[in-house]
Coordinates of C-alpha atoms in Angstrom, one line a residue:
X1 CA 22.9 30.3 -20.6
X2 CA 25.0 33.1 -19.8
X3 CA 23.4 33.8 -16.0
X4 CA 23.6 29.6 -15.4
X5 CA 27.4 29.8 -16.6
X6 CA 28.5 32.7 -14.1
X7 CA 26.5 31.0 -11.6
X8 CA 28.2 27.5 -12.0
X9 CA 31.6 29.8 -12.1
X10 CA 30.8 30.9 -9.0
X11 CA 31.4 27.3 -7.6
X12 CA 34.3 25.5 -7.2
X13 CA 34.9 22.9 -9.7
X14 CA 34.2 20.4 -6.8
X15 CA 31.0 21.8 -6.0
X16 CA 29.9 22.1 -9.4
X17 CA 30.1 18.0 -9.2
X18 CA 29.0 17.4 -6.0
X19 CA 25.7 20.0 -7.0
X20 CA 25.4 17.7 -9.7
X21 CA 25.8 14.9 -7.9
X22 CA 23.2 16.0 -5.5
X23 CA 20.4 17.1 -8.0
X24 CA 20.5 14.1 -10.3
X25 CA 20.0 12.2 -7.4
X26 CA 17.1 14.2 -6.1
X27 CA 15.8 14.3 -9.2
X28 CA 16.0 10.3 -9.5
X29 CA 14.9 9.7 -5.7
X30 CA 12.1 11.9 -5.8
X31 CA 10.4 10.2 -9.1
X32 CA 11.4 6.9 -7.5
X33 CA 9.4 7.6 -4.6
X34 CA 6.4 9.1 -5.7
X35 CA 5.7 6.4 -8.4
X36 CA 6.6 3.5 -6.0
X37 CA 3.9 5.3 -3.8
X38 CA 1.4 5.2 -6.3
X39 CA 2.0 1.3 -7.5
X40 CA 1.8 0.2 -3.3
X41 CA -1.4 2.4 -3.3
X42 CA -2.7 0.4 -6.6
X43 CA -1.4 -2.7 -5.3
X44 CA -3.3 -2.5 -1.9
X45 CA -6.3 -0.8 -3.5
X46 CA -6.8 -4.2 -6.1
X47 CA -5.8 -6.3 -3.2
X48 CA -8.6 -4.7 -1.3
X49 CA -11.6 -5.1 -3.9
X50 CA -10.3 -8.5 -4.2
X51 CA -10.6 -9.8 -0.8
X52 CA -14.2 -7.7 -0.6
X53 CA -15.1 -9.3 -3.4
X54 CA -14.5 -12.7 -2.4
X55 CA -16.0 -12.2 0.8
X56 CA -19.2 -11.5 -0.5
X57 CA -19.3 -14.7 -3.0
X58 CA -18.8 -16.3 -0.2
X59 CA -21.0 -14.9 1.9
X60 CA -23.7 -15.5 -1.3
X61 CA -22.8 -19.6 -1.7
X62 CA -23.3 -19.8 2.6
X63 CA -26.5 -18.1 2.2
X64 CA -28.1 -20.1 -0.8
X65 CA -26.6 -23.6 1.3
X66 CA -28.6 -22.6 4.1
X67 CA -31.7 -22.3 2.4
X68 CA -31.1 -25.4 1.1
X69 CA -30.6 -26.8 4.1
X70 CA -33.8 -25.2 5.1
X71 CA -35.7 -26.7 2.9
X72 CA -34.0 -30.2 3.9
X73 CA -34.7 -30.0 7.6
X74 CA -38.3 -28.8 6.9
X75 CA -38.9 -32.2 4.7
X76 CA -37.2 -33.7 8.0
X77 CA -39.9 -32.1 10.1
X78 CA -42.3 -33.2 7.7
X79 CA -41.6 -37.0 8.3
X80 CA -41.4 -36.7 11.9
X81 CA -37.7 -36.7 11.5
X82 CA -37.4 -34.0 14.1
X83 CA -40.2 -32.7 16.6
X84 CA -40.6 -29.0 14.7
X85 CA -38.8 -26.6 12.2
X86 CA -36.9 -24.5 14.4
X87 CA -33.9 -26.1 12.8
X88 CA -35.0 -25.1 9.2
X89 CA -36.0 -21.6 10.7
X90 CA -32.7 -21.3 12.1
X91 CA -31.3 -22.0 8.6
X92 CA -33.5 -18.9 7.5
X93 CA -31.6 -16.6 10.3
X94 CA -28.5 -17.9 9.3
X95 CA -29.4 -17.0 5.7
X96 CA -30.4 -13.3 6.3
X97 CA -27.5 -12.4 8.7
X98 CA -25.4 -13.2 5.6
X99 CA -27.0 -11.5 3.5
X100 CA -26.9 -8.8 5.4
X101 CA -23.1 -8.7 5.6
X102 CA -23.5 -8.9 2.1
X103 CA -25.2 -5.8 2.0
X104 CA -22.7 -4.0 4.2
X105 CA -20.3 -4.7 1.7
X106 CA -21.3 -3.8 -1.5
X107 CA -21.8 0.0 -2.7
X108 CA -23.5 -0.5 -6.3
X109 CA -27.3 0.3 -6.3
X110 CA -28.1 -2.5 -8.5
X111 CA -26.0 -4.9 -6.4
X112 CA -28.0 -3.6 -3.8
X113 CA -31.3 -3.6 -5.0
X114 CA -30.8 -7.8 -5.6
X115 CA -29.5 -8.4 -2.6
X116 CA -33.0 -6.2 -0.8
X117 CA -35.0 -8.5 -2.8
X118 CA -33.1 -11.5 -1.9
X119 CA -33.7 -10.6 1.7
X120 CA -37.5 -9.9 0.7
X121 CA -37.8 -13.8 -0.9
X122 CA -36.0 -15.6 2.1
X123 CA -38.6 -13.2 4.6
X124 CA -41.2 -14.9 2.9
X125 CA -39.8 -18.0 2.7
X126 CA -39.3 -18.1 6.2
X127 CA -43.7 -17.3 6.4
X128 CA -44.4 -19.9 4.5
X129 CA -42.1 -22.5 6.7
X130 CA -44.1 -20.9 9.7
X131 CA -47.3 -21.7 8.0
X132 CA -46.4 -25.2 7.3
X133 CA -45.6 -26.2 10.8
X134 CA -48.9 -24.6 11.6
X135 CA -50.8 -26.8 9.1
X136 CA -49.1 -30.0 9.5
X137 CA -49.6 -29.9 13.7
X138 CA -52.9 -28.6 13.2
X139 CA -53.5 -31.7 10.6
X140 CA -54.7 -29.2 8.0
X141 CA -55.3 -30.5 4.2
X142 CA -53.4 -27.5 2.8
X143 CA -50.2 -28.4 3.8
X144 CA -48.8 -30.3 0.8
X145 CA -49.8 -27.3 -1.5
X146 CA -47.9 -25.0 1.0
X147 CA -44.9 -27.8 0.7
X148 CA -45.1 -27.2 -2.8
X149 CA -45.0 -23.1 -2.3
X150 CA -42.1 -23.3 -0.2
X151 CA -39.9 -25.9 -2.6
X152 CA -40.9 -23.2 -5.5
X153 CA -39.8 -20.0 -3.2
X154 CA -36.4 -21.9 -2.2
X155 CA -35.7 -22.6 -5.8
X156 CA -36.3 -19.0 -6.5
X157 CA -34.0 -17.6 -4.0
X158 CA -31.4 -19.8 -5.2
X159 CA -31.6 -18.4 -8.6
X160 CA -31.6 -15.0 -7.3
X161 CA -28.6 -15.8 -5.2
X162 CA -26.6 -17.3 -8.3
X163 CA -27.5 -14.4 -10.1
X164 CA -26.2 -12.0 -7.7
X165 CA -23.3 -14.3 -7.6
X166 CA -22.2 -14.4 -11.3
X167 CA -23.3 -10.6 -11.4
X168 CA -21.0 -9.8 -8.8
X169 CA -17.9 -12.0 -10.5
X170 CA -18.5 -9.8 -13.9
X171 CA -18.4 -7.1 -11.8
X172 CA -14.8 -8.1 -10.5
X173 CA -13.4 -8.8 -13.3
X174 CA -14.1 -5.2 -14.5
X175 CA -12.5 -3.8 -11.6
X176 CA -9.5 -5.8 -11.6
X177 CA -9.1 -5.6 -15.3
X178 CA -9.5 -1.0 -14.7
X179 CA -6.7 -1.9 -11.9
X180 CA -4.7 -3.7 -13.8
X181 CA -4.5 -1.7 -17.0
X182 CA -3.6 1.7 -14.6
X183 CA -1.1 -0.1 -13.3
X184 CA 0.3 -0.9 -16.8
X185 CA 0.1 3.0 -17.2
X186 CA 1.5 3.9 -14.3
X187 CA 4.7 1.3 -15.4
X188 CA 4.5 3.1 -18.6
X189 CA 4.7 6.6 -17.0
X190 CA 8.0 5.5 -14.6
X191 CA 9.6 3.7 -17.6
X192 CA 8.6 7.7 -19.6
X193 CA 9.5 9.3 -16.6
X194 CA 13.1 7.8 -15.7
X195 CA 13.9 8.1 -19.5
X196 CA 13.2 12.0 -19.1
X197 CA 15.2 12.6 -15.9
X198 CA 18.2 10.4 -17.6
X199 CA 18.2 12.7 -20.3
X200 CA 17.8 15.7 -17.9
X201 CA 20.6 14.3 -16.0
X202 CA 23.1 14.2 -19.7
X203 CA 21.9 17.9 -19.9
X204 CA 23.5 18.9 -16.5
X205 CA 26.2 16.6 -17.0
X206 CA 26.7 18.8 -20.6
X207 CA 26.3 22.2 -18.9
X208 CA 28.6 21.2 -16.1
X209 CA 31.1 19.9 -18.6
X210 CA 30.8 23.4 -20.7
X211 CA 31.2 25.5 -17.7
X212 CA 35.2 23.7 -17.5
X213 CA 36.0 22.6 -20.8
X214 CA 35.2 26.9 -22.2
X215 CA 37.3 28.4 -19.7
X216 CA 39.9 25.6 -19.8
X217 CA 39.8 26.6 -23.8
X218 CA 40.9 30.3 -22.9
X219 CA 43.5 29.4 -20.8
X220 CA 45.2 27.3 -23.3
X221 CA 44.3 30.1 -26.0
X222 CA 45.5 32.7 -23.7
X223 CA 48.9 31.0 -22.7
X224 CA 49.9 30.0 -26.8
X225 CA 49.1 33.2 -27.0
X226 CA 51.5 34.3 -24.8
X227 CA 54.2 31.9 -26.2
X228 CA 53.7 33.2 -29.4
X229 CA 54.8 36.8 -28.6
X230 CA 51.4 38.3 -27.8
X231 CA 52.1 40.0 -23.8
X232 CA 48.7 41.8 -24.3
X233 CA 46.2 39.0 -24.7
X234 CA 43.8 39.4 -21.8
X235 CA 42.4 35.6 -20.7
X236 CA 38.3 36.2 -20.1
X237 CA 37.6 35.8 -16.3
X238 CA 34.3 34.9 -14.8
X239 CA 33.6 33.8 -11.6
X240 CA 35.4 32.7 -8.7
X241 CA 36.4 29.0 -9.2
X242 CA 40.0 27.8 -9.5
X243 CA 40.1 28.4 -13.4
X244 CA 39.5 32.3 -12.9
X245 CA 42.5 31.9 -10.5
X246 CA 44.9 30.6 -12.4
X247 CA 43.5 32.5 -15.3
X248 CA 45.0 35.9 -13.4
X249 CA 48.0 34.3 -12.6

């Protein structure tokens, strides 16, 4: 206390302020800052695994429509609707490339690991199409048992792919709801924070306040002092500031 009082004596009384001034509002700036920081990095980082997130349900529903659909413009090839089933083999492609943007997306292994054996189903889904074209222009007998493979494979994939789906929209809501409650934290630990600096802030404003009000005490002692009679009373002087001048006048 002693060493922080002759160093604040040292300033001018305007300086001690101004110091003050300055430090509080360091003090203040620099917490603002760095916990602002930190709720745009949150912010952007549940914004993020939102948008991901959707992206891949959607690329999920596109994928399980286009195996529908293939399974629609194969019972089109069947009755002659259209000349082959390059149309419901196309759907397949269509099917796999989003699934495999699905795949770039996701980092779980068990997310992952569905989405492989997704891929696997429609792979031999798409086989199985092949093999009906070649029974049905070859005029084989098999080919209503294969029709009957296929429909059974398609409904499998799209139980898979609504799996996946609702999997990944548990999945979601566990992120967002970790992201949400460290951002409560975080408001927690500003509302914590800028309680401690406001109270740090009445401490300097004390010590400042002490380091006027003491020696502006002497003085007054020191000059009743003198009023009364007393020409020896010596006023303490400490440091350089405009009180310890007027103090040895």
């Amino acid at each position: 206390g002693l060493m922080i009082n002759r160093l604040l004596r040292s300033l001018t009384i305007r300086g001690r302020f101004i110091g003050l001034f300055l430090l509080v509002l360091i003090i203040f700036a620099g917490f603002f800052i760095f916990m602002v920081n930190r709720q745009v990095a949150l912010t952007r980082k549940l914004q993020q695994v939102t948008a991901i997130n959707a992206q891949i349900e959607r690329s999920l529903l596109l994928a399980s429509g286009r195996v529908l659909s293939a399974q629609i413009n194969l019972m089109r090839y069947i009755t002659d609707t259209v000349p082959n089933a390059s149309q419901a083999l196309g759907d397949i492609d269509q099917a796999k490339d989003l699934l495999n943007q699905v795949l770039s997306l996701i980092a779980e292994p068990e997310q992952t690991n569905a989405v492989e054996a997704a891929l696997a189903e429609i792979e031999e889904y798409q086989t199985l199409i092949g093999r009906v074209q070649t029974a049905y222009s070859a005029g084989m007998a098999d080919v209503n048992a294969l029709l009957s493979d296929a429909h059974q494979k398609e409904l499998d994939i799209e139980q898979r792919i609504e799996s996946i789906v609702a999997e990944n929209k548990q999945r979601m809501d566990v992120e967002n709801d970790t992201l949400i409650a460290k951002a409560q934290r975080q408001m927690i630990y500003l509302i914590v924070g800028s309680a401690a600096a406001i109270i740090l802030a009445i401490i300097l404003v004390i010590i400042v306040e002490r380091s006027i009000n003491r020696p502006v005490g002497d003085l007054r002692e020191g000059v009743e002092a003198l009023r009364a009679g007393h020409l020896d009373t010596l006023i303490p002087i400490v440091g350089q500031d405009e009180l310890s001048w007027l103090s040895r006048t």
